CSV table of C-alpha atoms in Angstrom, one decimal:
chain,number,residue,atom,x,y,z
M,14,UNK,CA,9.5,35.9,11.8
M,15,UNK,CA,9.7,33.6,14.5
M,16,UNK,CA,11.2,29.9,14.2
M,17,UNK,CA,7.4,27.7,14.4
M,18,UNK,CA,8.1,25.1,17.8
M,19,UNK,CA,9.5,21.8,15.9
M,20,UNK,CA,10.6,18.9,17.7
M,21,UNK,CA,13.5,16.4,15.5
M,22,UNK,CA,12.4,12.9,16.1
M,23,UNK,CA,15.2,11.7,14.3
M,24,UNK,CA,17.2,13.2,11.0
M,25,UNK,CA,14.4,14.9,9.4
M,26,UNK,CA,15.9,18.6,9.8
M,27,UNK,CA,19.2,16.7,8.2
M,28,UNK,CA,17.9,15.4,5.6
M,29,UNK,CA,15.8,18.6,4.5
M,30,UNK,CA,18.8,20.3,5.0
M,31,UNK,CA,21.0,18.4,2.4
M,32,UNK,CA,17.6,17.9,0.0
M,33,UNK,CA,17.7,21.6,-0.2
M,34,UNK,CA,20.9,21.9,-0.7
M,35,UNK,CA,20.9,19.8,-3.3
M,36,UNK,CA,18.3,21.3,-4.9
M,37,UNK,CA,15.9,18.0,-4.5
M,38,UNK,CA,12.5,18.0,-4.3
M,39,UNK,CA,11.1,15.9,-0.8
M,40,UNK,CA,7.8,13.9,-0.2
M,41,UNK,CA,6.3,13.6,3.6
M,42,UNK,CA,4.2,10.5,4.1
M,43,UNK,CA,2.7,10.3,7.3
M,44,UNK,CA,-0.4,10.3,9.6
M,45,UNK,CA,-2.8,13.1,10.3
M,46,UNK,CA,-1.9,15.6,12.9
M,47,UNK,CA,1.6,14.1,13.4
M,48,UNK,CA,3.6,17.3,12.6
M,49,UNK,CA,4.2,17.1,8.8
M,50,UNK,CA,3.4,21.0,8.2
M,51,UNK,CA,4.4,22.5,10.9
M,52,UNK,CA,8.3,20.6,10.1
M,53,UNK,CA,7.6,22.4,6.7
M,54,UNK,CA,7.2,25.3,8.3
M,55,UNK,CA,9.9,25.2,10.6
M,56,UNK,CA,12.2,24.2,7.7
M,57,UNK,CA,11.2,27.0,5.4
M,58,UNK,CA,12.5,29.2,8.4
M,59,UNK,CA,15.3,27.9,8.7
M,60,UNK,CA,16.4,28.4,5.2
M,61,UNK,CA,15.0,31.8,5.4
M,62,UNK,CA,12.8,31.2,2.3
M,63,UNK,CA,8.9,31.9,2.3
M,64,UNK,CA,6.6,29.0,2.2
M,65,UNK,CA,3.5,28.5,0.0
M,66,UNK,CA,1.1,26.2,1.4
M,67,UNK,CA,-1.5,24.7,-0.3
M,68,UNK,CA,-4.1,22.3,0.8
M,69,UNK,CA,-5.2,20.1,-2.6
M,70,UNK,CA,-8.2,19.3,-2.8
M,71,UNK,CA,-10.7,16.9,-5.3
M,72,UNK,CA,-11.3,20.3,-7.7
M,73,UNK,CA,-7.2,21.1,-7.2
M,74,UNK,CA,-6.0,21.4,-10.9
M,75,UNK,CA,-3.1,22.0,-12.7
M,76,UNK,CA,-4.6,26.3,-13.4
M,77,UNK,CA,-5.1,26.3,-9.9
M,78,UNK,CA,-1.4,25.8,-9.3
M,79,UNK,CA,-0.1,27.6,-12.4
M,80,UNK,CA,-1.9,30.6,-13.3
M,81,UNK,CA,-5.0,32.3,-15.1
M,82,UNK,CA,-6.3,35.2,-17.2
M,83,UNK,CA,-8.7,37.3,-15.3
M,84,UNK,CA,-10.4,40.2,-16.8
M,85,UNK,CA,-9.8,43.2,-14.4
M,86,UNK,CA,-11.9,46.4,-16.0
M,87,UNK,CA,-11.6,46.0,-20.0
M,88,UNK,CA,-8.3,44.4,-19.4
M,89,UNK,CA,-7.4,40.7,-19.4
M,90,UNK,CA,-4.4,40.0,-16.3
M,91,UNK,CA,-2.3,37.4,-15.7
M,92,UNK,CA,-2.4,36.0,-12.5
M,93,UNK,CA,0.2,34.0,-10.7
M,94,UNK,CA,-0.7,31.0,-8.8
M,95,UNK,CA,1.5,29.5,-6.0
M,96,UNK,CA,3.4,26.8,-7.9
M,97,UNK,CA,4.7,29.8,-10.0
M,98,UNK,CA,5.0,32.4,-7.9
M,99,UNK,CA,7.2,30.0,-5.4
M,100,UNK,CA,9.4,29.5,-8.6
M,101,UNK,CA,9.4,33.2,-9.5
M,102,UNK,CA,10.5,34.0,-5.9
M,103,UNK,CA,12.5,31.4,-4.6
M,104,UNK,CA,10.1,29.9,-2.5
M,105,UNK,CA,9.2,26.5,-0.5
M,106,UNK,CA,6.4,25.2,-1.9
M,107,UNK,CA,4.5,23.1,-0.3
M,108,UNK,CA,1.9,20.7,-1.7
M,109,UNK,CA,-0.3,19.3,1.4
M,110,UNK,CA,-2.4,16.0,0.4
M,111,UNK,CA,-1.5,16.0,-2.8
M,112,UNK,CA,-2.8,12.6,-3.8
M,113,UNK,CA,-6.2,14.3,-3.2
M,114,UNK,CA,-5.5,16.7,-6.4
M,115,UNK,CA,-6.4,16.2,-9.6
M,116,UNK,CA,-3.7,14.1,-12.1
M,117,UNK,CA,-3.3,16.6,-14.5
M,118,UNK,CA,-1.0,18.7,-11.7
M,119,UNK,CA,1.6,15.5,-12.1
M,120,UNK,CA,2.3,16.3,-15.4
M,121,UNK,CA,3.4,20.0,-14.4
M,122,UNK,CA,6.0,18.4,-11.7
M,123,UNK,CA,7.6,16.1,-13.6
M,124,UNK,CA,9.5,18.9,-15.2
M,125,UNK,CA,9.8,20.3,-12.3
M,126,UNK,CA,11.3,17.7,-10.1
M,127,UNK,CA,13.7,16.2,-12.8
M,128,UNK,CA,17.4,17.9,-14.0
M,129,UNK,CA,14.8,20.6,-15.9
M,130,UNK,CA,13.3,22.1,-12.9
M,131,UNK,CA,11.5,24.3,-14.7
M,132,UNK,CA,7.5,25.0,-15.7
M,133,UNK,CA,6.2,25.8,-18.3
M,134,UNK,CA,3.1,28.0,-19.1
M,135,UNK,CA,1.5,27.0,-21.7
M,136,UNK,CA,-1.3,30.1,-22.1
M,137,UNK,CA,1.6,32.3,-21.9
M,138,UNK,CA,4.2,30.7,-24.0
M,139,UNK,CA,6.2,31.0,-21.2
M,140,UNK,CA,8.8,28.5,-19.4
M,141,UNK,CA,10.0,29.5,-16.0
M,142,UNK,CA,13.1,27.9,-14.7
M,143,UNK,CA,13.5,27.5,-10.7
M,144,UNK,CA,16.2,29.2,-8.9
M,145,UNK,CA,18.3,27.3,-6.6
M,146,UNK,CA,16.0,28.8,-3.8
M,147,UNK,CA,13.2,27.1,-4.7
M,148,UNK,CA,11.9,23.6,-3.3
M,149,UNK,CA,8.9,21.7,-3.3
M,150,UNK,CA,7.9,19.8,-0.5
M,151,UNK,CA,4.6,17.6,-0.8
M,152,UNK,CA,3.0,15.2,1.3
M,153,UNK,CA,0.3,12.5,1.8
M,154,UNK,CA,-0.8,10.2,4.4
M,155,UNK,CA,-1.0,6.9,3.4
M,156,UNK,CA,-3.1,5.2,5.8
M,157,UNK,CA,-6.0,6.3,4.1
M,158,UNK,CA,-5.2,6.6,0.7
M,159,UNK,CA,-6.0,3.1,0.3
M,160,UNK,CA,-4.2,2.5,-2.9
M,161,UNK,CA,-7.0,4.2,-4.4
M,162,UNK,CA,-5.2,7.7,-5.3
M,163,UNK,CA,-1.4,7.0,-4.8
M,164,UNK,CA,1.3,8.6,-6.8
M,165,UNK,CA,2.8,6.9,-9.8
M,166,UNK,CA,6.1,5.1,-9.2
M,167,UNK,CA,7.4,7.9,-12.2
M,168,UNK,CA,6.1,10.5,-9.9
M,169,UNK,CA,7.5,9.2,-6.2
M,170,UNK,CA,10.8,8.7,-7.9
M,171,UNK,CA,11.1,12.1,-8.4
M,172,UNK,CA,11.4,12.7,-4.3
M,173,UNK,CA,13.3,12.0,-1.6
M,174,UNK,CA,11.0,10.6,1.0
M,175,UNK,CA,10.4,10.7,4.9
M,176,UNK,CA,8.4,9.0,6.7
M,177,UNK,CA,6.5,10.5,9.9
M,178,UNK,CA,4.9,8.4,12.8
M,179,UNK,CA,4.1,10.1,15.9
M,180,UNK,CA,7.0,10.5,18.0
M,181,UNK,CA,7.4,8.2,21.1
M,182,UNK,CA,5.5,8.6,24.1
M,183,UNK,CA,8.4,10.5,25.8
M,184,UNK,CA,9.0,13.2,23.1
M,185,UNK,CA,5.0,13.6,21.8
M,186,UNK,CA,4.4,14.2,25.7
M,187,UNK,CA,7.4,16.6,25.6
M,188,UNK,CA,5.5,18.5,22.1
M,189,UNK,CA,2.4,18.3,23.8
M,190,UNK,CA,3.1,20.1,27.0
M,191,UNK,CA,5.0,22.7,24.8
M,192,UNK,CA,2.2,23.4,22.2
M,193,UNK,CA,-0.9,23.4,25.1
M,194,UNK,CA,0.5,24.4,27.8
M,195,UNK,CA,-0.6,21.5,30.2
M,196,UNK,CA,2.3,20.6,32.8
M,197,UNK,CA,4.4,17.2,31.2
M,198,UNK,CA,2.3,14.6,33.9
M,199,UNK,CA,-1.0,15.8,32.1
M,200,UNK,CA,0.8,15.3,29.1
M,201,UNK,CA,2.0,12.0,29.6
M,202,UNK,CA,-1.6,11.1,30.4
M,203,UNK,CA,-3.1,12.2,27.1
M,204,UNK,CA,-0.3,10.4,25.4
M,205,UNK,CA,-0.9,7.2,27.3
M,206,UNK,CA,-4.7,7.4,26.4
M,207,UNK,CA,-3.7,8.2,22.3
M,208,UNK,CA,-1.2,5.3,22.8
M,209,UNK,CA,-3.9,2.9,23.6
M,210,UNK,CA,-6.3,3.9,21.1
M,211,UNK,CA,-3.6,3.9,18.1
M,212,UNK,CA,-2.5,0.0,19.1
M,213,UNK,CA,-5.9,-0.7,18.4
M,214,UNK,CA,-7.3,-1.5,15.4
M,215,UNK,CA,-10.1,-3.3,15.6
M,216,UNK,CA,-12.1,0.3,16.9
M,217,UNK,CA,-12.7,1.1,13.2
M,218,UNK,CA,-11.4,4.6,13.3
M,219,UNK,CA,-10.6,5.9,10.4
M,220,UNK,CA,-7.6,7.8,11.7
M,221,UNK,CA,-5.7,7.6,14.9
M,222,UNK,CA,-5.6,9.8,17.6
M,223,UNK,CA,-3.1,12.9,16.6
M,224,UNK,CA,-0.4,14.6,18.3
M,225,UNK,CA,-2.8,17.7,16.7
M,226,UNK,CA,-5.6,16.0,18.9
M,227,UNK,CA,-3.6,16.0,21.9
M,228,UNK,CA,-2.6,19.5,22.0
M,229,UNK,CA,-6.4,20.4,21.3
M,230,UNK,CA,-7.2,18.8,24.6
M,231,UNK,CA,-4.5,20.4,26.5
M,232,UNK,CA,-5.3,23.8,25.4
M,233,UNK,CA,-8.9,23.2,26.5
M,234,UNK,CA,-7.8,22.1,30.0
M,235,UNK,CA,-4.8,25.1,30.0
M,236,UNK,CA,-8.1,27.2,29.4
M,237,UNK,CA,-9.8,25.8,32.6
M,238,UNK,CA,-12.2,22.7,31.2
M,239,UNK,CA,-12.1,19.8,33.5
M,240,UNK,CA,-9.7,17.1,32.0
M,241,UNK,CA,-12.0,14.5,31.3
M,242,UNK,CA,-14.6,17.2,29.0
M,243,UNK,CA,-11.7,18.4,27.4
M,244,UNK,CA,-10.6,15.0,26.1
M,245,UNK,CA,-13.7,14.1,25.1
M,246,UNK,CA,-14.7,16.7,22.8
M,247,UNK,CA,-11.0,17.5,22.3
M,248,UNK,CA,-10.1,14.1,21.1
M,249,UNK,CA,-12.8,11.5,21.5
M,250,UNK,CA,-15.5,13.2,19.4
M,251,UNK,CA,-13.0,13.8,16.2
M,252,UNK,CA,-12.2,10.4,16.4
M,253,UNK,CA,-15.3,8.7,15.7
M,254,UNK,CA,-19.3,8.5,15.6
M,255,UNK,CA,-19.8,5.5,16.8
M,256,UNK,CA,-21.7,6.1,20.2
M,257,UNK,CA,-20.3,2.3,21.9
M,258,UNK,CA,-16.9,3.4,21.0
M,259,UNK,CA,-17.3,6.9,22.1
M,260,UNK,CA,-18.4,5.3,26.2
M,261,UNK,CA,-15.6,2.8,25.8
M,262,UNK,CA,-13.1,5.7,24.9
M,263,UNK,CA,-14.5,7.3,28.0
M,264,UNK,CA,-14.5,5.4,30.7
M,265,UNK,CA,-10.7,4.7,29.3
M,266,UNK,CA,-9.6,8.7,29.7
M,267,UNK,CA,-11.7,8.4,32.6
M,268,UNK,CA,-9.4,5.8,34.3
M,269,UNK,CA,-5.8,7.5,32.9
M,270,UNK,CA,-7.2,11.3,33.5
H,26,UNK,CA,-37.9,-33.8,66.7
H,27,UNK,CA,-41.4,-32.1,68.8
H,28,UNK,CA,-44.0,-30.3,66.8
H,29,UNK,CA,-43.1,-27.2,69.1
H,30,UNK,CA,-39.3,-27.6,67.5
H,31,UNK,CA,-40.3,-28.4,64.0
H,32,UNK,CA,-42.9,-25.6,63.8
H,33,UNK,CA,-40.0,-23.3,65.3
H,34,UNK,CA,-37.4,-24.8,62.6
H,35,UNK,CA,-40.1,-24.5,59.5
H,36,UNK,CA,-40.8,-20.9,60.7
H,37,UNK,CA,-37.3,-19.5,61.1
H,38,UNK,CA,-36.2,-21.1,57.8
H,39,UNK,CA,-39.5,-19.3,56.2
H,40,UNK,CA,-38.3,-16.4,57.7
H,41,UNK,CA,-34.4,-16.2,56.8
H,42,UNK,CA,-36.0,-17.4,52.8
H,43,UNK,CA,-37.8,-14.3,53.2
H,44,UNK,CA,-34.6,-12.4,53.9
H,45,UNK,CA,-32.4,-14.0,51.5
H,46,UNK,CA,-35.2,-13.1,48.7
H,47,UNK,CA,-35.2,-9.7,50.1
H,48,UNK,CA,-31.2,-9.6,50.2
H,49,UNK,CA,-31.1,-11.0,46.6
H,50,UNK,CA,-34.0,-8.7,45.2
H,51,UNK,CA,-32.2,-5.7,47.1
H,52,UNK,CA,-29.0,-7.1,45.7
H,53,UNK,CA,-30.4,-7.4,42.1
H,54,UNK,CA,-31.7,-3.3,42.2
H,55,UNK,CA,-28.2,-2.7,42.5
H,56,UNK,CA,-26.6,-4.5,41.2
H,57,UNK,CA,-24.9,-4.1,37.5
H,58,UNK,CA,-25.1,-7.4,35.1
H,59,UNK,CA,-22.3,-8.4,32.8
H,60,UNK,CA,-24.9,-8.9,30.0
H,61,UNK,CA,-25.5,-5.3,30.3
H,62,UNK,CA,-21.9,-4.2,30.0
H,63,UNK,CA,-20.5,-6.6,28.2
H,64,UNK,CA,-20.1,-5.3,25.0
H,65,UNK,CA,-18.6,-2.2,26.2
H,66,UNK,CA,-16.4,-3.6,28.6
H,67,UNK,CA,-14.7,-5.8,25.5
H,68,UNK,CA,-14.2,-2.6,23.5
H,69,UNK,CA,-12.7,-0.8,27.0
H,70,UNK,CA,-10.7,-4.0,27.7
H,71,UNK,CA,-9.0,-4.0,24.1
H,72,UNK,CA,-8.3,-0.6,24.3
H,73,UNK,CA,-6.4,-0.9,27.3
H,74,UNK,CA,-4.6,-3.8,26.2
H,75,UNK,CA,-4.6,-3.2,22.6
H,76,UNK,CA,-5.3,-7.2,22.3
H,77,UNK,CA,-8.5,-8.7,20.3
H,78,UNK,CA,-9.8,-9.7,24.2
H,79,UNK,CA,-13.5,-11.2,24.6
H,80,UNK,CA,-15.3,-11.1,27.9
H,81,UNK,CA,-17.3,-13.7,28.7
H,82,UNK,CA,-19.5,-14.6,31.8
H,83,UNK,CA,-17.3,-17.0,34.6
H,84,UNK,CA,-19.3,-20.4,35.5
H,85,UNK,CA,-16.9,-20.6,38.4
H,86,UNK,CA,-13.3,-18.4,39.5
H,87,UNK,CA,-12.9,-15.2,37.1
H,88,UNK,CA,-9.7,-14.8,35.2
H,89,UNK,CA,-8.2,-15.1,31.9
H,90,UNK,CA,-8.5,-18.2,29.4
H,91,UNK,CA,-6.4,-17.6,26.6
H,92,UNK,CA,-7.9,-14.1,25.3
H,93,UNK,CA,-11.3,-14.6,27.3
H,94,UNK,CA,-11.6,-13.0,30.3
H,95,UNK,CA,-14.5,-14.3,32.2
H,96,UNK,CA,-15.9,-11.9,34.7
H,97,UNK,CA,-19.0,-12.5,37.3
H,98,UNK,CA,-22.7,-12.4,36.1
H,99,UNK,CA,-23.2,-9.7,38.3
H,100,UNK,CA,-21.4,-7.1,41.1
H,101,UNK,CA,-23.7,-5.6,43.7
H,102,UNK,CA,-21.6,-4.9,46.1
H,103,UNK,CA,-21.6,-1.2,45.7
H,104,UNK,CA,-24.4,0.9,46.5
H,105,UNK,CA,-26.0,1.2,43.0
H,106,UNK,CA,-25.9,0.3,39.4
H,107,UNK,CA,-23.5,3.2,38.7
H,108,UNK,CA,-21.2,2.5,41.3
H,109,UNK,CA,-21.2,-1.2,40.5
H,110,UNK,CA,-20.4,-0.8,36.5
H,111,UNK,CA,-17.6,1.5,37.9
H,112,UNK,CA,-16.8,-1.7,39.7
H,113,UNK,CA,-16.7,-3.7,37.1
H,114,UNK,CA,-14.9,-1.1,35.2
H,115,UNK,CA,-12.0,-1.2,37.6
H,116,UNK,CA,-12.3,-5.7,37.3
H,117,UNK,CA,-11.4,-5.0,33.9
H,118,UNK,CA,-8.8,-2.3,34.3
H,119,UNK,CA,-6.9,-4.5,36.9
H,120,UNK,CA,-7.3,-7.8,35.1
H,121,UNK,CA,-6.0,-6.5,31.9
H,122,UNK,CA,-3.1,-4.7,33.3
H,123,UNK,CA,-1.8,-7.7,35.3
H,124,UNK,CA,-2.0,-10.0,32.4
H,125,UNK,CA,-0.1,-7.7,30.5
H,126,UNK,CA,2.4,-7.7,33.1
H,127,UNK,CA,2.3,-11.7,32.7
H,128,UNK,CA,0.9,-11.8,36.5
H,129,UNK,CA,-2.1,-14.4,35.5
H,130,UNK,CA,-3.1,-18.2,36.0
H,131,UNK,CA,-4.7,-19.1,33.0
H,132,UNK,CA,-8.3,-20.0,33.6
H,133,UNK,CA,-8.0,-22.6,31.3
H,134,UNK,CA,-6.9,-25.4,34.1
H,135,UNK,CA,-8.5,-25.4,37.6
H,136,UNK,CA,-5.4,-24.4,40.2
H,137,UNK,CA,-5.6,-24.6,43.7
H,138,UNK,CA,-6.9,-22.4,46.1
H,139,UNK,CA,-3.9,-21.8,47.5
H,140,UNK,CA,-2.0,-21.4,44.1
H,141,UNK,CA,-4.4,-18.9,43.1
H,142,UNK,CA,-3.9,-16.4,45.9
H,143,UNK,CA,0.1,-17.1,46.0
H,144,UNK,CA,-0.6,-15.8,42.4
H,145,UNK,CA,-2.7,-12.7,42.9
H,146,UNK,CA,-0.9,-12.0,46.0
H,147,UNK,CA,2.7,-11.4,44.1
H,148,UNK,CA,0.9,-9.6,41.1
H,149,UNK,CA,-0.4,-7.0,43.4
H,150,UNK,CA,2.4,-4.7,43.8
H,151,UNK,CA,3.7,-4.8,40.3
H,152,UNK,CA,0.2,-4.4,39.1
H,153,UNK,CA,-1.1,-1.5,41.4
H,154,UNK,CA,2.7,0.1,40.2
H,155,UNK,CA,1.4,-0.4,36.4
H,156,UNK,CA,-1.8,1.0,37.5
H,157,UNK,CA,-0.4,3.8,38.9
H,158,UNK,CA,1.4,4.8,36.6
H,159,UNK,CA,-0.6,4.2,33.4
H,160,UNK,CA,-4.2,4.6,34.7
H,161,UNK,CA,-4.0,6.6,37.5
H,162,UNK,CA,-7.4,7.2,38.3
H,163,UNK,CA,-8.0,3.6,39.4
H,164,UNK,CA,-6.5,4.5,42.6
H,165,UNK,CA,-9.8,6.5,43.9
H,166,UNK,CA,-11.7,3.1,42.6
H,167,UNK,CA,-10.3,0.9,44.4
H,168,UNK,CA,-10.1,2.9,47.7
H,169,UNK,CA,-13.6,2.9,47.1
H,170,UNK,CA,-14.6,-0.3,46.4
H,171,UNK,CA,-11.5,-2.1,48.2
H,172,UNK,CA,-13.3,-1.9,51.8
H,173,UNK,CA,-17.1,-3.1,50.5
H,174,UNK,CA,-15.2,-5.8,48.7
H,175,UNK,CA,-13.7,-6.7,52.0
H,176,UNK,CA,-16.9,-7.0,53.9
H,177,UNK,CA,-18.4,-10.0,51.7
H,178,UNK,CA,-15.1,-12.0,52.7
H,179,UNK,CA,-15.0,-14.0,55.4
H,180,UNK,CA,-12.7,-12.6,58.2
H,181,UNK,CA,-9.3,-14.1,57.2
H,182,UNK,CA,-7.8,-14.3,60.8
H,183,UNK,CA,-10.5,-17.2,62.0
H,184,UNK,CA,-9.9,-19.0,59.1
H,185,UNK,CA,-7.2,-21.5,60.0
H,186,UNK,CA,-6.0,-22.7,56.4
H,187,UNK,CA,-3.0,-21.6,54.0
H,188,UNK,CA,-5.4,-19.9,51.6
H,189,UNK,CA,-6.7,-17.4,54.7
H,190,UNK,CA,-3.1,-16.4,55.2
H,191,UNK,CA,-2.4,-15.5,52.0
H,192,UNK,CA,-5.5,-14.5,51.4
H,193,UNK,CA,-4.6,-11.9,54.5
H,194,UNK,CA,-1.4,-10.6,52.9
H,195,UNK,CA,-2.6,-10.0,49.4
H,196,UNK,CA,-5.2,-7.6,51.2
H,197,UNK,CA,-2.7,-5.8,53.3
H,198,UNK,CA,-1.1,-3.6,49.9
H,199,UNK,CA,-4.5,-3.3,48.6
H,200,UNK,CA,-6.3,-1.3,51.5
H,201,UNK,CA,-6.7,2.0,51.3
């Protein structure tokens, strides 16, 4: 399999390198659409270890990440889920939004990220200890957490952390023109617009404009729309409802593209 | 003064009123009115500068007070209301980028003719570089609206005054 495209910003790909090594579980805080998974992804490659994804949810539980019984003819089966099929294997796991799960998955990690590193299955009787291989990875962005789902300092102190941002105008124009396609001077002019609209506040979005938005709009315009329609359905209309702000944010891409 | 003169007089002032009201209806079907665009030219002018801006309407000279930028009732100097919000638009765009660049009087105090244009005559090319490089596309507005600006100003060369000559030079790197 391929290497994913990942751009360092700064010593990310060090510090993943010597959490895995060390056998130390990491925790990604950072924006929407700034590059969180696809660094995950690119790191899981580079240790040559596969990567379990999974996107938590309100309804994510602790059985969802564990395991069930299902009854398969007149039989009742065990089934893996990814938390223990990544220790079974060896595998990255990675826990995406995880302050949006449920709180009964925290108790399953503390054993997991502490000297134990193990799980234990409690409708099998079973404990599972990781292999070396093995590394769990979550993240959360907390802009919009809000304070209202956050982990428990017993929890975060479990992880090394990272933060992400998105990367300076230079080197997001640099991903951008990778990932879409668009030549680096159309890039630099979607970044200039995302710059604008991230210093400011006062717009009400309730996330700023992504690198993930970016590329979006440059693969529109690498498919043939006209610049100024790509951006605005590509990152104006994600952005917000609000029909003032959605003319303001056009005649602005309208005077930069 | 003869009644022959003084009917004359009465009639040629009725009929340059008539023109002027004509001229200024014409105008107002054209033209664009800040209290129209107002509220979305704050939210484009705070984009651009990322800075809690207000735009109010100017009593006299436009320009910045503090983070007020006071822009004319109304532009109808372009052909229609389109073309005049565009106007505007670009106001906003230059304004903005040359106070970020530091390149404003403050409106705050009344300056001198003179003063004035000394100051936007050296902000010109280090704003029409910012523009150029941040929001490109205000090039094609102002070699649009540059030359209309230019014919509601008198013609600098008859004007014998140190405000005409600089006046003169801060138009030269802004034509077209």
């Amino acid at each position: 399999m391929s290497r994913p495209y990942y751009r360092p910003i700064h010593h990310e790909v060090e510090v993943f390198q010597h959490a895995y090594r060390n056998q130390l579980a990491l925790m990604l805080k950072g924006p929407t659409g700034c590059g969180k998974s696809r660094f995950v992804e690119a790191m899981a490659t580079d240790v040559g270890r596969p990567l379990l994804t999974v996107a938590c949810h309100d309804d994510t539980s602790a059985t969802d990440l564990l395991g069930r019984y299902l009854v398969e003819g007149g039989d009742t089966v065990w089934q893996d889920r990814p938390l223990t099929r990544a220790v079974r294997e060896g595998a990255i796991l990675y826990l995406d939004e995880i302050t949006e799960a449920r709180e009964d998955i925290v108790v399953v990690l503390h054993a997991l990220t502490d000297h134990r590193r193990q799980i234990f299955l409690d409708r099998r009787n079973e404990t599972l200890t990781a292999p070396p291989e093995f590394m769990l990875v979550i993240s959360f962005n907390p802009g919009y957490q809000r304070g209202f789902k956050e982990l428990k300092p017993s929890t975060r102190q479990r992880f090394v952390g990272l933060s992400f941002h998105y990367p300076a105008p230079p080197i997001e124009a640099e991903i951008v023109a990778h990932e879409s396609g668009v030549d680096m001077a159309m890039a630099r002019r979607l970044v200039t617009l995302a710059t604008k609209i991230r210093h400011l506040q006062e717009l009400g979005l309730a996330a700023a404009a992504s690198t993930r938005l970016l590329i979006h709009a440059g693969q529109l315009m690498r498919a043939g729309m006209p610049p100024r329609a790509a951006c605005h359905v590509g990152v104006i209309e994600p952005l917000t409802d609000d029909s003032e702000t959605i003319t303001a944010l056009q005649d602005t891409a309208a005077l930069i593209l | 003064m003869s009644l022959d003169t003084a009917l004359f007089t009465l009639a040629l002032r009725l009929k340059r009123a008539v023109w002027r009201d004509r001229a200024h209806a014409a105008a107002l079907a054209r033209g664009a009115r800040l209290a129209d665009l107002q509220a979305h030219l704050t939210l484009v002018a705070r984009v651009l500068s990322g800075a809690p801006l207000d735009i109010q309407e100017a009593e006299h000279a436009g320009g910045f007070a503090g983070d007020v930028l006071y822009l004319p009732r109304a532009m109808s100097f372009a052909e229609d209301p389109e073309a005049n919000a565009l106007a505007y638009l670009y106001r906003v765009a230059y304004t903005v980028t040359s106070r970020q660049l530091g390149c404003v009087l403050s409106a705050e105090q009344t300056h001198t003719v003179e003063l004035t244009t000394m100051s936007t005559l050296l902000a010109v090319p280090s704003t029409l570089a910012a523009l150029e490089a941040e929001l490109p596309m205000t090039r094609e507005l102002r070699q649009r609206f540059f030359p209309l600006v230019l014919c509601d100003r008198p013609p600098c060369l008859t004007l014998h005054t140190p405000a005409a000559l600089l006046e003169a030079f801060t138009q030269v790197p802004l034509r077209p």
